[in-house]
mmCIF file of C-alpha atoms and ligand atoms in Angstrom:
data_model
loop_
_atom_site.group_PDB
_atom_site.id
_atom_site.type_symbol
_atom_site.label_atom_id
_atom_site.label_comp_id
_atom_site.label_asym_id
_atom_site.label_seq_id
_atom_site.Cartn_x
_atom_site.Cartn_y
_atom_site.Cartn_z
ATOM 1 C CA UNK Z 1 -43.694 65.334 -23.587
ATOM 2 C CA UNK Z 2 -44.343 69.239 -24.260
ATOM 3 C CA UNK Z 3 -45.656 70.001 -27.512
ATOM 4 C CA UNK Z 4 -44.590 73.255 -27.255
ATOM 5 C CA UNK Z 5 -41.781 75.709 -26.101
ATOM 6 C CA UNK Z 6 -42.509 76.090 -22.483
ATOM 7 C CA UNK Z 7 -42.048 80.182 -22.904
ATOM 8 C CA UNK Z 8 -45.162 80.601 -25.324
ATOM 9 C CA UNK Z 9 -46.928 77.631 -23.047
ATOM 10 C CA UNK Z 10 -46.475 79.846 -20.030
ATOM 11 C CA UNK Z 11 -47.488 82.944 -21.992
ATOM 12 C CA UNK Z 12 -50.111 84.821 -22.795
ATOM 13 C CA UNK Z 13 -51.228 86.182 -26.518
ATOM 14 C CA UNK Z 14 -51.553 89.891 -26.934
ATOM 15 C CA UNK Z 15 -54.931 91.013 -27.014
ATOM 16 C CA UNK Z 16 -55.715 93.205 -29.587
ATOM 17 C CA UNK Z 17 -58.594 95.731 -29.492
ATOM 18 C CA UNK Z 18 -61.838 94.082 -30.668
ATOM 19 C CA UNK Z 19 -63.144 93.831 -33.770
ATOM 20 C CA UNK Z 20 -67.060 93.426 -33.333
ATOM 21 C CA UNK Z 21 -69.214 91.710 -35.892
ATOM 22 C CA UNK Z 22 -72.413 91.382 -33.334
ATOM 23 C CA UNK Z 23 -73.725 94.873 -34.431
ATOM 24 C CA UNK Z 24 -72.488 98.198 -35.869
ATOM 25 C CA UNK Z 25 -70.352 100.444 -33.524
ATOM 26 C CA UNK Z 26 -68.558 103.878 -34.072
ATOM 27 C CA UNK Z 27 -65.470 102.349 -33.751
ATOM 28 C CA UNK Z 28 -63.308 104.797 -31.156
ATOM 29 C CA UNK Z 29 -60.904 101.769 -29.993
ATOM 30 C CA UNK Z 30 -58.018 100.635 -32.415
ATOM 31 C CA UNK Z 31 -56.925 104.122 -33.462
ATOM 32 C CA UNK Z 32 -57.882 103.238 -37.012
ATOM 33 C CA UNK Z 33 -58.087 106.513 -39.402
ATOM 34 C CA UNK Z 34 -61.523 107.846 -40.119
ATOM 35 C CA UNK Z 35 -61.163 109.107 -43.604
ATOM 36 C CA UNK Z 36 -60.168 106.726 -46.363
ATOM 37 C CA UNK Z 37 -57.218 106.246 -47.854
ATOM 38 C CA UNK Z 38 -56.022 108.498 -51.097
ATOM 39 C CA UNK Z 39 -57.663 108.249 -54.315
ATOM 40 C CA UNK Z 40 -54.288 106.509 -55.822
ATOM 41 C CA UNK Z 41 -55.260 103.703 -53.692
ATOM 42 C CA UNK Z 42 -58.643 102.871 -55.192
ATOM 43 C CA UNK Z 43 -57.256 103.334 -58.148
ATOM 44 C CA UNK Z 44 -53.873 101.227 -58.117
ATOM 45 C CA UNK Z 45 -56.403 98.596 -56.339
ATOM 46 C CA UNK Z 46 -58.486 98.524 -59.406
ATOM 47 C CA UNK Z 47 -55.042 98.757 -62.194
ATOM 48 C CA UNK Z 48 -53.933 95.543 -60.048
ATOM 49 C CA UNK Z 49 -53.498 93.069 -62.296
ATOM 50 C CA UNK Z 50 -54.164 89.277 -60.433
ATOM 51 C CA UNK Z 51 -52.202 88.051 -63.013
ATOM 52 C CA UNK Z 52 -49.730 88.795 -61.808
ATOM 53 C CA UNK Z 53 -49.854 86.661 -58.645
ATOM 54 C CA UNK Z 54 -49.178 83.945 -60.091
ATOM 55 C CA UNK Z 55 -45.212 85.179 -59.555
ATOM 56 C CA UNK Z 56 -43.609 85.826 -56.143
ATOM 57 C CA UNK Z 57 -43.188 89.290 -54.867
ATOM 58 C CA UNK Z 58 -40.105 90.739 -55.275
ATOM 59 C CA UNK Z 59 -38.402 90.121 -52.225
ATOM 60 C CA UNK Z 60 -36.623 93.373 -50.700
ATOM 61 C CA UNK Z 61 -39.681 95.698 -52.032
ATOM 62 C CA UNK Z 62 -37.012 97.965 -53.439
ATOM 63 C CA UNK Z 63 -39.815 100.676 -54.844
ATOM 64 C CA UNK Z 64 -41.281 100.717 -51.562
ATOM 65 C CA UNK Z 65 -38.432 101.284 -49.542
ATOM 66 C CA UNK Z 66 -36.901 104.052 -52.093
ATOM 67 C CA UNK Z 67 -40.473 105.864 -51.949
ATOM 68 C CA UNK Z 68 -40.863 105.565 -48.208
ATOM 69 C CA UNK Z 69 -37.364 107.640 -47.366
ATOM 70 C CA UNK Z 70 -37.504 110.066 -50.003
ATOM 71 C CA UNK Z 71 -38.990 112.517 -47.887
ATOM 72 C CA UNK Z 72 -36.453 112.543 -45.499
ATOM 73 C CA UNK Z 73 -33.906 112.374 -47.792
ATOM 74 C CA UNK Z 74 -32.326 108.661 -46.628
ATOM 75 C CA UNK Z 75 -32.045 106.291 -49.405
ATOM 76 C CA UNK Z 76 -33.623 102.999 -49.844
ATOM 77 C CA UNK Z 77 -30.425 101.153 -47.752
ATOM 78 C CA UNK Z 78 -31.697 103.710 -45.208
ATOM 79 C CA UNK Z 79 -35.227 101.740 -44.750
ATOM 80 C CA UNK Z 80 -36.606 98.394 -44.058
ATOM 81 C CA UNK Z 81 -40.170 97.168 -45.419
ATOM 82 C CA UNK Z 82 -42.847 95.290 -42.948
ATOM 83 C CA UNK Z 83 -45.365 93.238 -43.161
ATOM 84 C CA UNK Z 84 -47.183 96.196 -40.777
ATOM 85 C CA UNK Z 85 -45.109 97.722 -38.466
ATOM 86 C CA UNK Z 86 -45.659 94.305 -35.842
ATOM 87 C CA UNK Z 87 -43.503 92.754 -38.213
ATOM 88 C CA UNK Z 88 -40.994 95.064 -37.508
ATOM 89 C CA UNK Z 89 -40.453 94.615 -33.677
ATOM 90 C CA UNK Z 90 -40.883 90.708 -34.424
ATOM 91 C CA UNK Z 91 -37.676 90.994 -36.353
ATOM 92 C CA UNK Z 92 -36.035 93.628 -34.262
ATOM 93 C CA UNK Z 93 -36.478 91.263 -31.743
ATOM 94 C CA UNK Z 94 -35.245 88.315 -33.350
ATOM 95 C CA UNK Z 95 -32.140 90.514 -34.338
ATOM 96 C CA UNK Z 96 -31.378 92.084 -31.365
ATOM 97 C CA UNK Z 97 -32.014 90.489 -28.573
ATOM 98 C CA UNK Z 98 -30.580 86.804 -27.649
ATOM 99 C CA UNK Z 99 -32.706 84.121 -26.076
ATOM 100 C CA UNK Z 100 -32.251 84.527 -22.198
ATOM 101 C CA UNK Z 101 -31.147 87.950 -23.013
ATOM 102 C CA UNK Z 102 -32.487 91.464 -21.714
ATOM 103 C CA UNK Z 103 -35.146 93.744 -23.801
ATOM 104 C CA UNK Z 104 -36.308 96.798 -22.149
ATOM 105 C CA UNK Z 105 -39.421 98.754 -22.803
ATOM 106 C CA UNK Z 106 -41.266 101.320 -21.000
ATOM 107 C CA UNK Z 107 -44.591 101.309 -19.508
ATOM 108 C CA UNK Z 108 -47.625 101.923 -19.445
ATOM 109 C CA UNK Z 109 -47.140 101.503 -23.552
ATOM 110 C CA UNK Z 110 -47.325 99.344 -26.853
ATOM 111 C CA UNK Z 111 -48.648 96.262 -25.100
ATOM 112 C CA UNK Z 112 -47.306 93.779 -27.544
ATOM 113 C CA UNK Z 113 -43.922 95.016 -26.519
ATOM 114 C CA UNK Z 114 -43.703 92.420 -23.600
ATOM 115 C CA UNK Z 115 -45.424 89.586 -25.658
ATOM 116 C CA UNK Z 116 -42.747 89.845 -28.323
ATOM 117 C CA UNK Z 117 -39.814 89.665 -25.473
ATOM 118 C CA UNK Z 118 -41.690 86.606 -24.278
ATOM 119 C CA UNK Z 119 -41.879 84.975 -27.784
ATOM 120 C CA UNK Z 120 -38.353 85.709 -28.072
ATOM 121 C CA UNK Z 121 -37.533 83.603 -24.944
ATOM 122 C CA UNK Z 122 -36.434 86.869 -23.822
ATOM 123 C CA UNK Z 123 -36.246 88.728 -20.044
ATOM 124 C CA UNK Z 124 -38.051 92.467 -20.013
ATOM 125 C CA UNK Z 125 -37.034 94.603 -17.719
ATOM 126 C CA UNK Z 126 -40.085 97.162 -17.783
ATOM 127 C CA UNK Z 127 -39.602 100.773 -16.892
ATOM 128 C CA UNK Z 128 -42.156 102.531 -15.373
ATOM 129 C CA UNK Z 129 -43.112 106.019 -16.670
ATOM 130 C CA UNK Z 130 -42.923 109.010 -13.970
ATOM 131 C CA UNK Z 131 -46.216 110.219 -12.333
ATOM 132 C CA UNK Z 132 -46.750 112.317 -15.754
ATOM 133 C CA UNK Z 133 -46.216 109.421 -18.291
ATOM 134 C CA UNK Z 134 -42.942 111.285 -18.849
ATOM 135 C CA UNK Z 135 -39.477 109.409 -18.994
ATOM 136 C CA UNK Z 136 -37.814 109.074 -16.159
ATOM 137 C CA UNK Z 137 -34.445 110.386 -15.208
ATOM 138 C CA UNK Z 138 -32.587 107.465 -14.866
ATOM 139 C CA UNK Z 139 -33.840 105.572 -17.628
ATOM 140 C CA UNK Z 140 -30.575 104.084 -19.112
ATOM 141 C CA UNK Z 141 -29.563 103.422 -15.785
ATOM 142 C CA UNK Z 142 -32.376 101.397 -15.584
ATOM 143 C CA UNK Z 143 -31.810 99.924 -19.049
ATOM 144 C CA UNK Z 144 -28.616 98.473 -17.876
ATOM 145 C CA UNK Z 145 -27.704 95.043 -19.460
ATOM 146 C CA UNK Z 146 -30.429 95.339 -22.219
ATOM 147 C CA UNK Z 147 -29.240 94.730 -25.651
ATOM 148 C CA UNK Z 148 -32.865 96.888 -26.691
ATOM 149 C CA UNK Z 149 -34.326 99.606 -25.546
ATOM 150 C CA UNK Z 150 -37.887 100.188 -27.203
ATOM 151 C CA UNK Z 151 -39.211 103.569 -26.162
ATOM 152 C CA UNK Z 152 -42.798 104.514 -28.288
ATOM 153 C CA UNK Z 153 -43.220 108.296 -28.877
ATOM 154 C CA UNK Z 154 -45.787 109.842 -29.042
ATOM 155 C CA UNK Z 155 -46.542 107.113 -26.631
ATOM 156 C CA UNK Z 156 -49.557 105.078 -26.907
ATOM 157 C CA UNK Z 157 -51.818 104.461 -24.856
ATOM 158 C CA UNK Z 158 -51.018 107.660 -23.273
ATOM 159 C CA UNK Z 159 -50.656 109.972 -26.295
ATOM 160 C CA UNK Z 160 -47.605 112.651 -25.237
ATOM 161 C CA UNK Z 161 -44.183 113.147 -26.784
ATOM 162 C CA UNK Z 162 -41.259 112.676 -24.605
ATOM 163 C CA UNK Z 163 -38.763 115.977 -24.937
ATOM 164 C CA UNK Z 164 -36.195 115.525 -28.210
ATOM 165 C CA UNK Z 165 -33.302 116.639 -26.014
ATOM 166 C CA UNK Z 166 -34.227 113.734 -23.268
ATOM 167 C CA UNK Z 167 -34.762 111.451 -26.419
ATOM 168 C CA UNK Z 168 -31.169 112.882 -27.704
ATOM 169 C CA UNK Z 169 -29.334 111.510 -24.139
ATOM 170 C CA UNK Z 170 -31.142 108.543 -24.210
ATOM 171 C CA UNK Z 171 -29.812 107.632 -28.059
ATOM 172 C CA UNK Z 172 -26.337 108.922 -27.050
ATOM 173 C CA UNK Z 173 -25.966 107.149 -23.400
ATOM 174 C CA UNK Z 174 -27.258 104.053 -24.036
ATOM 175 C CA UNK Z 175 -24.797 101.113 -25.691
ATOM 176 C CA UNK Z 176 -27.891 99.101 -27.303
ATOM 177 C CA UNK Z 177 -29.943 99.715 -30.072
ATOM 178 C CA UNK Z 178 -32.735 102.256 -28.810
ATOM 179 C CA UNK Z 179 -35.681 101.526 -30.974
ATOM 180 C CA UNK Z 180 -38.540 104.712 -31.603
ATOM 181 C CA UNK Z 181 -42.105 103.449 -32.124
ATOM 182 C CA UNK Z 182 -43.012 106.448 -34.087
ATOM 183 C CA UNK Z 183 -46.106 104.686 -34.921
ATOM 184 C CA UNK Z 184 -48.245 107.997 -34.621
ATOM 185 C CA UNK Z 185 -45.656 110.171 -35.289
ATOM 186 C CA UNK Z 186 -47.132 111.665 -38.740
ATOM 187 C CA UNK Z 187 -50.165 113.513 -36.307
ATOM 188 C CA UNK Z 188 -46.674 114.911 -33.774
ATOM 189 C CA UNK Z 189 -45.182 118.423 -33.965
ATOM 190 C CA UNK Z 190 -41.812 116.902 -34.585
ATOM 191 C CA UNK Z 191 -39.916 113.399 -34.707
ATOM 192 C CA UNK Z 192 -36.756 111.430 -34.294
ATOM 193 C CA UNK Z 193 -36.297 110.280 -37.467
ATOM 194 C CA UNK Z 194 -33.260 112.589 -37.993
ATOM 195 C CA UNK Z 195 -31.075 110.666 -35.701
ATOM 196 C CA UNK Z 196 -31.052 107.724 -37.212
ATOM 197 C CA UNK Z 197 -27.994 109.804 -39.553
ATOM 198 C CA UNK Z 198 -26.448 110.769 -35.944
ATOM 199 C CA UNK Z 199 -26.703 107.519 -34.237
ATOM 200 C CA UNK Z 200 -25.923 104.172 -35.305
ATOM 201 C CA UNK Z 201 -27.837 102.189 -32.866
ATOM 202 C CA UNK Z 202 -30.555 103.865 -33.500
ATOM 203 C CA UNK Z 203 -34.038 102.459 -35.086
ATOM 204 C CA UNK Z 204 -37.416 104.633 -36.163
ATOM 205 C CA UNK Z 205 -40.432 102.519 -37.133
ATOM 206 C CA UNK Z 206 -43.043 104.346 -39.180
ATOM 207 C CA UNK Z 207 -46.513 102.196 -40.113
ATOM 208 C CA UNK Z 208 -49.089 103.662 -43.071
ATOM 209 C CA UNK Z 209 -51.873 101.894 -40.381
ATOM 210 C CA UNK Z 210 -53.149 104.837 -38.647
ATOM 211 C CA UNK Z 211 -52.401 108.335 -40.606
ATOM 212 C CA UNK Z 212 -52.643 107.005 -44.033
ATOM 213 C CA UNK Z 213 -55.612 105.026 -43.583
ATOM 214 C CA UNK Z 214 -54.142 101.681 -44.214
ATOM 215 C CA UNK Z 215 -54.309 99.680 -41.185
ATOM 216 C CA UNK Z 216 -55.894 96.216 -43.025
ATOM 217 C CA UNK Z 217 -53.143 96.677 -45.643
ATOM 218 C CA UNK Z 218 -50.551 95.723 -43.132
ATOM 219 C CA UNK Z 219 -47.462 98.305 -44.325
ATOM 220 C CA UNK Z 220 -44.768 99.327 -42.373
ATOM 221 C CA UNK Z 221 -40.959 100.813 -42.162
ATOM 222 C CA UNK Z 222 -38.314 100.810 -40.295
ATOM 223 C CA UNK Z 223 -35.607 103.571 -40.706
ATOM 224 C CA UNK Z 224 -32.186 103.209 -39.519
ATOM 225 C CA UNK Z 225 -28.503 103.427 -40.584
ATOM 226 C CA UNK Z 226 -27.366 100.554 -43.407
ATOM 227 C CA UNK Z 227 -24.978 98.325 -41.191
ATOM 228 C CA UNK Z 228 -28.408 97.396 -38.670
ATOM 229 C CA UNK Z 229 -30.921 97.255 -41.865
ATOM 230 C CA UNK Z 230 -28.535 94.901 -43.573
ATOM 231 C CA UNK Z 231 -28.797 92.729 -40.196
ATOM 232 C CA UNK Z 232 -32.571 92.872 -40.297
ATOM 233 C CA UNK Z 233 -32.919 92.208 -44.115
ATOM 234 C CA UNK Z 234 -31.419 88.935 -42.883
ATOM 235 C CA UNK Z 235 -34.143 88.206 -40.424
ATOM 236 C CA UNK Z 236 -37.300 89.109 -41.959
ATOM 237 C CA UNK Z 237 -39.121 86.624 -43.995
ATOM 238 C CA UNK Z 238 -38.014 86.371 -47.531
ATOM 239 C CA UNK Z 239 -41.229 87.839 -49.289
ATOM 240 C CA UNK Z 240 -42.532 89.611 -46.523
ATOM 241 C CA UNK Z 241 -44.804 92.247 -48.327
ATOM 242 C CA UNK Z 242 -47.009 90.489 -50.953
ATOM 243 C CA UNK Z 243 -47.054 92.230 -54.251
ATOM 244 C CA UNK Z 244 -50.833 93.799 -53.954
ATOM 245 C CA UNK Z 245 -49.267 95.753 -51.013
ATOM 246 C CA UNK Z 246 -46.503 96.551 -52.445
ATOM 247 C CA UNK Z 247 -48.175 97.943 -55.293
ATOM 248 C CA UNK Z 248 -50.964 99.745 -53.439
ATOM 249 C CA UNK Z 249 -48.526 100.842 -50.634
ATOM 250 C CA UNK Z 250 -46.622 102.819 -53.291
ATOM 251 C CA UNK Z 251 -49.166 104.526 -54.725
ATOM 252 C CA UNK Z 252 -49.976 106.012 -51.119
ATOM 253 C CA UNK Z 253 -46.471 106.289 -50.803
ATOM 254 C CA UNK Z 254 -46.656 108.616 -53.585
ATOM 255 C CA UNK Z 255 -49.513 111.037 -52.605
ATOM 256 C CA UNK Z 256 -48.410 111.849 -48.911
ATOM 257 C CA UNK Z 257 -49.811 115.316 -48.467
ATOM 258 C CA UNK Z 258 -53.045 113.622 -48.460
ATOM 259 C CA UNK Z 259 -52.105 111.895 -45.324
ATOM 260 C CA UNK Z 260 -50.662 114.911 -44.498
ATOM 261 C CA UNK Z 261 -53.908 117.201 -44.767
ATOM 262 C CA UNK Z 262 -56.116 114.005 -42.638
ATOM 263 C CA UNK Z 263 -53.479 114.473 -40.176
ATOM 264 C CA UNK Z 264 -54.334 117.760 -40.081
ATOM 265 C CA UNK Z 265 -58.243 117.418 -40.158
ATOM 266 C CA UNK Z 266 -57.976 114.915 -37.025
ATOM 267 C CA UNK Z 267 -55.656 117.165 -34.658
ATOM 268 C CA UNK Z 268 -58.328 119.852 -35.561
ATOM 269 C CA UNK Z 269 -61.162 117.535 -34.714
ATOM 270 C CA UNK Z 270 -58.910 116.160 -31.660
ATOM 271 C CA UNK Z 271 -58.251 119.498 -30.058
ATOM 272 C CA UNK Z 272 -62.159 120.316 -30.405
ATOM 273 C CA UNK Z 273 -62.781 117.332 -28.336
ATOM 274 C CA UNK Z 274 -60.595 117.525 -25.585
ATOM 275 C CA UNK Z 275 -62.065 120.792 -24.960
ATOM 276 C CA UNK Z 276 -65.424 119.626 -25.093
ATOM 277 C CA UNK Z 277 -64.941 116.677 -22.944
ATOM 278 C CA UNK Z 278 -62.859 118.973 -20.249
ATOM 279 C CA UNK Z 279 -65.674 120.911 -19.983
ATOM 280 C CA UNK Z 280 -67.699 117.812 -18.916
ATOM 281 C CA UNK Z 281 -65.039 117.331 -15.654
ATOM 282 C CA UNK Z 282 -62.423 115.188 -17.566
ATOM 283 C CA UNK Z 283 -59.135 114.926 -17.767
ATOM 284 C CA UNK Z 284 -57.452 114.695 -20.749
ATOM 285 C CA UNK Z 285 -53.332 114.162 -21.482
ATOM 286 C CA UNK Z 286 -52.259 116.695 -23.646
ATOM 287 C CA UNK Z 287 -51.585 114.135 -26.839
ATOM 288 C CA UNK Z 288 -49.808 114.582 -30.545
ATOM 289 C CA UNK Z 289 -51.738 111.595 -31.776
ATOM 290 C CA UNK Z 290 -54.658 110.496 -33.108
ATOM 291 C CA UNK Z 291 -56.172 108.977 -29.691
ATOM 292 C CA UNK Z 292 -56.646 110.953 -26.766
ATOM 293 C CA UNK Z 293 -55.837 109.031 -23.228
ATOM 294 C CA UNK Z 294 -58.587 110.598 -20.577
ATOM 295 C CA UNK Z 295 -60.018 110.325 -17.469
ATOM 296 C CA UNK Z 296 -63.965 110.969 -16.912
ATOM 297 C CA UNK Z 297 -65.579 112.140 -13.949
ATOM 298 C CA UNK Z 298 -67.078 108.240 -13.197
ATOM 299 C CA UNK Z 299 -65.674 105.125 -12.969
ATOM 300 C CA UNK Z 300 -64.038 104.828 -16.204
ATOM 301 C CA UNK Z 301 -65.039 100.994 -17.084
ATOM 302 C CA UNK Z 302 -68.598 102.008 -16.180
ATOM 303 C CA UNK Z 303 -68.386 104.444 -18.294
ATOM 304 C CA UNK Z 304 -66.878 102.248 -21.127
ATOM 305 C CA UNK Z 305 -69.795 99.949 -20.441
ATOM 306 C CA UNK Z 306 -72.433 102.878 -21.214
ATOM 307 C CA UNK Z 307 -70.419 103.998 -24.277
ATOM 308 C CA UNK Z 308 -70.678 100.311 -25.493
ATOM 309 C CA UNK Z 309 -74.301 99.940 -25.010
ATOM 310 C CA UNK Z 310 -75.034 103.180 -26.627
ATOM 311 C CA UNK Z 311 -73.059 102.150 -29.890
ATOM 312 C CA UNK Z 312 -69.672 103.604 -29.169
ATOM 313 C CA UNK Z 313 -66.539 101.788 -28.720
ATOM 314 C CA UNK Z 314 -63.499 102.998 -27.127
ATOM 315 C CA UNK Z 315 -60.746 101.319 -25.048
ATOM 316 C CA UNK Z 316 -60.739 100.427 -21.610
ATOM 317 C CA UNK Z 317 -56.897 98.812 -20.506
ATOM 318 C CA UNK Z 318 -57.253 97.136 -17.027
ATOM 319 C CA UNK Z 319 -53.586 97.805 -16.404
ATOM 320 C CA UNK Z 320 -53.957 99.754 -12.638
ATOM 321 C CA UNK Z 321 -51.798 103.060 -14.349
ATOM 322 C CA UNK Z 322 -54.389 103.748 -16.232
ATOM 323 C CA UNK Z 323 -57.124 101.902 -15.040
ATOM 324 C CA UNK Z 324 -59.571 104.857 -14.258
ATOM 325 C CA UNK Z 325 -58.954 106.601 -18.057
ATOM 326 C CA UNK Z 326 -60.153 105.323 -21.134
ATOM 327 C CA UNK Z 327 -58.812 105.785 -24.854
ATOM 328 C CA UNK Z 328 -60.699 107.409 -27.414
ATOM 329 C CA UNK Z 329 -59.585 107.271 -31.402
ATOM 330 C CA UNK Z 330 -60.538 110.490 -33.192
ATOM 331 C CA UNK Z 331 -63.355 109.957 -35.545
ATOM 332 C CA UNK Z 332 -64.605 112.175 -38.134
ATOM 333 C CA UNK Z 333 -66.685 115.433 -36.238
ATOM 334 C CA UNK Z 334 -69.798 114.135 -36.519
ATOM 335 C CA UNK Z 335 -69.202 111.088 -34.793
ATOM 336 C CA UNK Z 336 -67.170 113.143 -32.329
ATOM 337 C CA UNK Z 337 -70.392 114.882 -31.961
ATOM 338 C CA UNK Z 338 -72.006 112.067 -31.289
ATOM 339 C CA UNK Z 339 -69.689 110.472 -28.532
ATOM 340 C CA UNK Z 340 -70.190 113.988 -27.040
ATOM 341 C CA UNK Z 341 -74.005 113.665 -26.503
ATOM 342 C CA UNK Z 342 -73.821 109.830 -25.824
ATOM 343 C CA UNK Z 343 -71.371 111.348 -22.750
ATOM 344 C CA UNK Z 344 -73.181 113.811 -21.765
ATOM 345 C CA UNK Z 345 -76.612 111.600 -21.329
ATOM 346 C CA UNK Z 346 -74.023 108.893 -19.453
ATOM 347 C CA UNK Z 347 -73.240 111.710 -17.032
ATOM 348 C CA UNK Z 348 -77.001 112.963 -16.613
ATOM 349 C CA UNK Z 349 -77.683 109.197 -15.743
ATOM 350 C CA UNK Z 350 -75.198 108.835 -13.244
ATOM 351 C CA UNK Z 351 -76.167 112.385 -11.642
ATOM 352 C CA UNK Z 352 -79.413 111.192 -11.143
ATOM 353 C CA UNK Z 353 -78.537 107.910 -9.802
HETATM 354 C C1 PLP P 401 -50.677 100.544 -34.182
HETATM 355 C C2 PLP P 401 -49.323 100.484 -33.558
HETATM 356 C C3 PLP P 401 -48.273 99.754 -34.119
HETATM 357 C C4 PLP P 401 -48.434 98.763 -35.218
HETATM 358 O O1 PLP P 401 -48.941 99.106 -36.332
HETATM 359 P P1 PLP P 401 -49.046 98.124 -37.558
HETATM 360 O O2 PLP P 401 -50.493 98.143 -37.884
HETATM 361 O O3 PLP P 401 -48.551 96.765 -37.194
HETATM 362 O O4 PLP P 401 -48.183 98.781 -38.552
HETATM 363 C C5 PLP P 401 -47.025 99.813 -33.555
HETATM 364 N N1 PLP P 401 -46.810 100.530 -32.450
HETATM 365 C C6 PLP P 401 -47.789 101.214 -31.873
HETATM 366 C C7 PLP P 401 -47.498 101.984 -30.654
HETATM 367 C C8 PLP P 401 -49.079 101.206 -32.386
HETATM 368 O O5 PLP P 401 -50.052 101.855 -31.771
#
């Protein structure tokens, strides 16, 4: 007898980036924000009253959601809350895509993407990015029978924005609901979340983990018209945001042009770096995010290896697209300055070897 559904049996778990405890790292490889988050924070974390928790959250985190679209002028019927914006895809997902049915995603990107189809005893048809991580032509054609298309821009790991007028077609040709990780959309030039009012089928996910500082807070949204919110409200677990992040999450919520001006600080310190580290014979992908996606002049999981060992962590993804690149989170400058000279030694090393 199987204890278990044979889809997660045959699957694998996504990996997330590590998380090391067996020394102290500058931590370049989970795209985590280098500043903290806003003053309000601290100090709605310190008003909390525990109290309080003695009482269930309240359920559809009404404040949150009315806070979250207020900038872009969609009400709170507009916006779903997560539990981080993983949550989200696990119920978009669950809404929108029947067991044995078809998700599509592109690739290379969001790795979880696939886990989440498999979960979801789904099929994935995976579409493969053109030579320049751009979209390709016939993407919809390719999307054919999917019920979901998840397309992540600015893509991770690879950092670029696909064009708004390709994004536009996209939204318009194809009959499923096209879901838009904007996950690092706050550091872009511009975003999709206007076409949620234009298309119906159309979902942008948001997450306060990378540009407002609050990745262990777990915080996401998802914006898209009423009729498809109203379907997820249905699938997400009942008190999905506990009330500490609800509370705390609003009081960030509340002083965005601090994320605003760290967004700002980190595409400074980002477009430093990339200059830099071209310099040094890499290659860099021009990116809108807070990661950068480039390839050294060495073996790149060598050179991960040497980053390690000299205290600096960054991402190496064995997947053979991108297999001779590494991704590197933007930290503050002076640990940018930092990875700079523990790069530069790497590269005298391996000259003299
Ligand atoms: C980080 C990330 C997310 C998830 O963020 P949460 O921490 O779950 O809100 C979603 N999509 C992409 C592409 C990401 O990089």
């Amino acid at each position: 007898m199987n204890l278990v559904r044979s889809n997660v049996a045959k699957m694998d778990g996504y990996t997330p980036g590590e998380q090391p405890r067996d020394r102290s790292y500058v931590k370049l490889n989970t795209n985590e924000n280098p500043y903290p988050p806003s003053p309000a924070v601290f100090r709605a974390v310190h008003e909390f009253d525990p109290g309080r928790l003695r009482l269930y959250s309240e359920p559809l985190s009404l404040e949150l959601r009315e806070l979250a679209g207020a900038p872009f002028g969609l009400d709170r019927d507009w916006v779903l809350a997560g539990n981080g914006s993983d949550d989200l895809l696990t119920i978009a997902l669950r809404t929108f895509v029947d067991q044995g049915g078809l998700c599509a995603y592109t690739h290379p990107s969001y790795s979880l993407y696939p886990v989440l189809v498999d979960l979801q005893g789904a099929r994935h048809a995976a579409i493969e990015l053109d030579e320049e991580f751009g979209l390709p032509a016939d993407l919809v054609q390719q999307a054919t029978g999917a019920s979901l298309l998840i397309v992540c821009r600015p893509n991770a790991p690879t950092g670029n924005v696909f064009p708004l007028d390709t994004m536009h077609r996209v939204c318009a040709e194809f009959p499923g609901v096209v879901w838009i990780d904007e996950a690092y959309g706050d550091f872009a030039a511009d975003s999709c979340l206007d076409f949620v009012r234009q298309y119906p089928n159309v979902v942008v996910s948001h997450t306060m983990s990378k540009s407002y500082s609050l990745a262990g807070l777990r915080l996401g949204f998802a914006f898209a018209d009423p009729g498809l919110i109203a379907e997820m409200l249905k699938v997400k677990d009942s008190y999905n945001l506990d009330m500490m992040t609800q509370a705390v999450g609003a009081a960030a919520l509340r002083d965005r042009d601090y994320m605003l001006a760290n967004c700002q600080r980190v595409r400074a310190t980002r477009d430093t770096l990339v200059a830099t580290l071209d310099s040094l014979g890499f290659h860099t992908l021009p990116s809108q995010t807070n990661f950068i996606l480039t390839r050294p002049p060495m073996a790149a999981d060598r050179m991960f290896v040497a980053l390690r060992e000299r205290g600096y962590l960054v991402r190496y993804f064995r997947d053979p697209r991108i297999a001779d690149r590494l991704r590197v989170s933007i930290g503050t400058d002076a640990e940018m300055a930092g990875f700079v000279q523990a790069v530069r030694a790497i590269l005298a090393a391996e000259t003299q070897a």
